CSV table of C-alpha atoms in Angstrom, one decimal:
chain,number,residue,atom,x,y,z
A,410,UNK,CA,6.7,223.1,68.2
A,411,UNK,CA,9.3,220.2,67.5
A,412,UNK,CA,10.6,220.3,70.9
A,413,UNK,CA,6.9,220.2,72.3
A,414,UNK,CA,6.5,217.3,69.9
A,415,UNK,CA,9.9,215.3,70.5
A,416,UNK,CA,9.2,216.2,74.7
A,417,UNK,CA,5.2,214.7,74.3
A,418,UNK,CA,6.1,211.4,72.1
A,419,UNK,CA,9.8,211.2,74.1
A,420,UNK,CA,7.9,208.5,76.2
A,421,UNK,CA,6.7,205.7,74.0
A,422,UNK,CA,8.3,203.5,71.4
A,423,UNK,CA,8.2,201.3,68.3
A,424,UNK,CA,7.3,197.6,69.4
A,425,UNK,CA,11.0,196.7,67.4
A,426,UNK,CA,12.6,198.8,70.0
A,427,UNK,CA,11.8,197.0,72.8
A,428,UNK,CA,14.1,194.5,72.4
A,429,UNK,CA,17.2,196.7,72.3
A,430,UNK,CA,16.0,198.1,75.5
A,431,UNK,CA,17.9,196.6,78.4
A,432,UNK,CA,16.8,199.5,81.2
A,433,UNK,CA,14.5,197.9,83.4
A,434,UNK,CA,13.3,201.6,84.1
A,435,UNK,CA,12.2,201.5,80.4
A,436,UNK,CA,10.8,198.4,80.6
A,437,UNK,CA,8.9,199.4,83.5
A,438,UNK,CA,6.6,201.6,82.0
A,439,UNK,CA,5.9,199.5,78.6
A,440,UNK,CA,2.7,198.6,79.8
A,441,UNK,CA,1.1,201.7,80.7
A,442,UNK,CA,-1.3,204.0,78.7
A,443,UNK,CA,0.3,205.4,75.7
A,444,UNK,CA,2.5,202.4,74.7
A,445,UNK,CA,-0.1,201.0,72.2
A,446,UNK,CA,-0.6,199.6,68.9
A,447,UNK,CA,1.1,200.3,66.3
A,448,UNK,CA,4.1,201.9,68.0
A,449,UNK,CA,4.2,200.2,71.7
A,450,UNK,CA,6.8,202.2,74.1
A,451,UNK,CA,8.4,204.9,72.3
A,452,UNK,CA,11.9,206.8,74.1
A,453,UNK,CA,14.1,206.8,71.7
A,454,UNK,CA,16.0,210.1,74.0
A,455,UNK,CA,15.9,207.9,77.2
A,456,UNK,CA,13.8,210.6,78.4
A,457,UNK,CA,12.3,207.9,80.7
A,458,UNK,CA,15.5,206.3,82.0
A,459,UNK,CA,15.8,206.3,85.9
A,460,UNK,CA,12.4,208.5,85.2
A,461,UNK,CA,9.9,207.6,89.2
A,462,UNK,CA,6.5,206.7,88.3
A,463,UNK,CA,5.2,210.1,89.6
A,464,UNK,CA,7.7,211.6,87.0
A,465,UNK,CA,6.5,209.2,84.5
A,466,UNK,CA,2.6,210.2,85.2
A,467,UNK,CA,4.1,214.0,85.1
A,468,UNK,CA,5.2,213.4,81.2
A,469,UNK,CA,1.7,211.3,80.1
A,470,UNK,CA,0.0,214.6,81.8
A,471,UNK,CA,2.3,216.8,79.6
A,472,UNK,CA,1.7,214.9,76.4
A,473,UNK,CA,-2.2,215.1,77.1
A,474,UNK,CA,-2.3,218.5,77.4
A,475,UNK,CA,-0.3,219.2,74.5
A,476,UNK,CA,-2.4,216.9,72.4
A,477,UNK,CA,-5.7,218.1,73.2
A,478,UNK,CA,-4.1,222.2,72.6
A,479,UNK,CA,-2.8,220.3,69.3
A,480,UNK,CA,-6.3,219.3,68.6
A,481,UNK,CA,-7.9,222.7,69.1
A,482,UNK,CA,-5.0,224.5,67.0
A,483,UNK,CA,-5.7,222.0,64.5
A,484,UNK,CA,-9.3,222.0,64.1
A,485,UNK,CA,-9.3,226.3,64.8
A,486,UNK,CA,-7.0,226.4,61.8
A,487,UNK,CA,-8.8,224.0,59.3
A,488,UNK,CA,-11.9,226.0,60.5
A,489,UNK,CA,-10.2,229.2,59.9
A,490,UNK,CA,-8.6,228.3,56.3
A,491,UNK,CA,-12.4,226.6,55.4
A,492,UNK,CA,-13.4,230.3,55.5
A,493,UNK,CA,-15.3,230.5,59.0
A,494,UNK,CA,-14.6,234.0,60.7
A,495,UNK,CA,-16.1,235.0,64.2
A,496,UNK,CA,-18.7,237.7,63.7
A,497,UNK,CA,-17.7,241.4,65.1
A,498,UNK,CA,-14.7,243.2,65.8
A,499,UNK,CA,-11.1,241.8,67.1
A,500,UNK,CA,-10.2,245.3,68.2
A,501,UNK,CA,-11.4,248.7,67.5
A,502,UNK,CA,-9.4,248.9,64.2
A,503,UNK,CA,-9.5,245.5,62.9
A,504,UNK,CA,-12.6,243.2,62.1
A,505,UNK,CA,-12.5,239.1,62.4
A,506,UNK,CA,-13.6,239.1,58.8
A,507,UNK,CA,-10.7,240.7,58.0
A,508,UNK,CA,-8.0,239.2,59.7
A,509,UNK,CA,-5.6,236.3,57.1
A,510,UNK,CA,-6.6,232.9,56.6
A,511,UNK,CA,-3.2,231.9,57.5
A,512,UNK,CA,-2.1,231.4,61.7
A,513,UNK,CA,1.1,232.5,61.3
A,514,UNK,CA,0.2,235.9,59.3
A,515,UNK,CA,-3.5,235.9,61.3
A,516,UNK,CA,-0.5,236.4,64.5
A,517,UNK,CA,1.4,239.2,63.0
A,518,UNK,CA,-2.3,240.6,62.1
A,519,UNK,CA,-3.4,240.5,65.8
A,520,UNK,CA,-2.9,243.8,67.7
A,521,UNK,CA,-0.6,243.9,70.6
A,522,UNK,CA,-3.0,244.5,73.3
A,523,UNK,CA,-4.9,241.6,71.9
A,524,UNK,CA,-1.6,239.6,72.3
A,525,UNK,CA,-1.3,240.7,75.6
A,526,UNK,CA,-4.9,239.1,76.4
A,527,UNK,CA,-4.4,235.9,75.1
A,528,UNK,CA,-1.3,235.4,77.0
A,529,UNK,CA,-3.3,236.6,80.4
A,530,UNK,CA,-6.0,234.9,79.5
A,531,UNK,CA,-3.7,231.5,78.8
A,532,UNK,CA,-2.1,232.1,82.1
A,533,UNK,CA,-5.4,232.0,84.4
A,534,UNK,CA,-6.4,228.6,82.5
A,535,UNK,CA,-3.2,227.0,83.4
A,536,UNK,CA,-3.2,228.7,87.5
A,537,UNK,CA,-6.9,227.4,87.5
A,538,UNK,CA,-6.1,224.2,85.8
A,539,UNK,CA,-3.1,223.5,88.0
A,540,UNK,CA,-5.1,223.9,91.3
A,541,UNK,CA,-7.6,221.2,90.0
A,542,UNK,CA,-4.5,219.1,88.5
A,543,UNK,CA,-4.8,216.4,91.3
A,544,UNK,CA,-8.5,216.0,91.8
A,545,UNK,CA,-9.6,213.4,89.6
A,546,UNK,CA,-8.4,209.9,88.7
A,547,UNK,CA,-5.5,211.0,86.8
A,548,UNK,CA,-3.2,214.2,86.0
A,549,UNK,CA,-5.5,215.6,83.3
A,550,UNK,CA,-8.7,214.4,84.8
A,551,UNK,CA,-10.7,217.5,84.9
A,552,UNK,CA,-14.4,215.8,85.3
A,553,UNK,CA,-14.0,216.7,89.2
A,554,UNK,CA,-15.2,220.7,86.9
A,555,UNK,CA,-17.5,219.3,84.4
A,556,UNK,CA,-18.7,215.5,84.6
A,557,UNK,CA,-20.3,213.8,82.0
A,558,UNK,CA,-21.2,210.6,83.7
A,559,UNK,CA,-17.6,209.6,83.1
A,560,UNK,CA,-17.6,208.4,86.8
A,561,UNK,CA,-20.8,206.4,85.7
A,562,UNK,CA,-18.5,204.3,83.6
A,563,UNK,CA,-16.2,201.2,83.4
A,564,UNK,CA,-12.8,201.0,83.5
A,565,UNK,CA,-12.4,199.3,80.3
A,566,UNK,CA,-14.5,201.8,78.4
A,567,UNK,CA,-12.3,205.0,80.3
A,568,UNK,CA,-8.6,203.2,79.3
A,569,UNK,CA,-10.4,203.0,75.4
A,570,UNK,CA,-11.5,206.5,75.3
A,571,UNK,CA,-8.1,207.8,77.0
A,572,UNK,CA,-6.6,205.8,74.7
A,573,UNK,CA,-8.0,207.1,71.9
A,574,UNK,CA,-7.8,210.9,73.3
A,575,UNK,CA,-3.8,210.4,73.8
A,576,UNK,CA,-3.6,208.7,69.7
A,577,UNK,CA,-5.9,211.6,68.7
A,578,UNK,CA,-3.4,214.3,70.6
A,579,UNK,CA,-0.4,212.4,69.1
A,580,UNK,CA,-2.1,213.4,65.2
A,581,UNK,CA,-3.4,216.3,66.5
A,582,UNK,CA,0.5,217.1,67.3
A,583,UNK,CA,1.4,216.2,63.6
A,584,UNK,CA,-1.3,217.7,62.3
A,585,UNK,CA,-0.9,220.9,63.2
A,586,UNK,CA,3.5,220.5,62.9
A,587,UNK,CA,2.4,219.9,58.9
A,588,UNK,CA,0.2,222.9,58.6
A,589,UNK,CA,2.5,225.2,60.2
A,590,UNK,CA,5.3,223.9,58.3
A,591,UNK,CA,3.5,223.9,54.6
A,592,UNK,CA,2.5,227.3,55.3
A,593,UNK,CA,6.3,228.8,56.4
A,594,UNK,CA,7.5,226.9,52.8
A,595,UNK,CA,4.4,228.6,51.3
A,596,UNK,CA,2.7,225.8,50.0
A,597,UNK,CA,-0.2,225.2,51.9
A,598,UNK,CA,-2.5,225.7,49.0
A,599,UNK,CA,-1.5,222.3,47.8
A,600,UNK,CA,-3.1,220.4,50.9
A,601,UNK,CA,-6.3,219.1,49.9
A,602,UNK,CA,-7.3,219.0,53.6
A,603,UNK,CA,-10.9,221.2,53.0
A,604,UNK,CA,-11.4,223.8,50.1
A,605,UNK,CA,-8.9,226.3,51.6
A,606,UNK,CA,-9.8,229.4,51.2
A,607,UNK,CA,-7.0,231.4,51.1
């Protein structure tokens, strides 16, 4: 998870930082989307350094993808600790009800063939993904599947909402780093995030 979040965030920087930056590669990407109040351009690894534009477009993809899976695992697991349980059975000898409040236990709880499953079913979303990859305006545009007038818009108002879906990723990302790590110390009980119900 901290590589995922060092490799997502490796491509913008604190506003201070810019200064200190003499690559003109670096400098040439200060501008784009991502590299926004409060931070600005953020590389502290160089990660960008002699990095193409395609290449550059390549890691905003990877960091969007991350962030909205970050978002999901977030939101599933504040869900999940609020007490809310699919209906049914997960397998033929354990029941949703029944599976821990916690991800990382609610894991070890999950039967191997049901393992097996979600990785299969993880691998056709990112084959089917990929083949859509460059069909909309940007690496992550997937409106060229589902379209909710976002073509219908300006670009002002699309750069503000990818904006905001890259800053939401980006907490998303921390978000679900904190929950993971307050419950491997054991002390998740102590985040007043919702009534937990653990």
């Amino acid at each position: 998870v901290f590589a995922t979040l060092l490799a997502s965030a490796a491509a913008f920087a604190p506003s201070s930082q810019k200064a200190a930056s003499s690559s003109s590669a670096l400098q040439a990407f200060e501008n784009e989307l991502g590299a926004q109040a409060p931070l600005g351009f953020f590389d502290p690894l160089g990660v960008t350094k002699g990095c193409s534009p395609q290449r550059f477009e390549e890691l905003q993809y990877l960091e969007l993808k991350h962030g909205r899976i970050a978002m999901l695992a977030f939101l599933g697991n504040i869900a999940v600790l609020g007490g809310l349980r699919f209906p049914g059975m997960l397998s033929s000898e354990v029941a949703f009800a029944d599976m821990p409040s916690k991800g990382i236990e609610a894991i070890k709880a999950v039967p191997v063939s049901g393992l097996w499953q979600i990785v299969g079913f993880l691998f056709l979303l990112e084959v089917g993904m990929t083949s859509k990859l460059k069909e909309g305006e940007f690496l992550g545009d997937f409106t060229t599947v589902v379209d909710f007038g976002w073509d219908k818009k300006s670009d002002d108002w699309k750069k503000s909402k990818r904006s905001v879906e890259i800053n939401n990723g980006r907490a998303a990302m921390m978000g679900i780093t904190g929950l993971v790590v307050h419950e491997s110390i054991g002390n998740l009980g102590s985040m007043p995030i919702v009534s937990l119900n653990l």
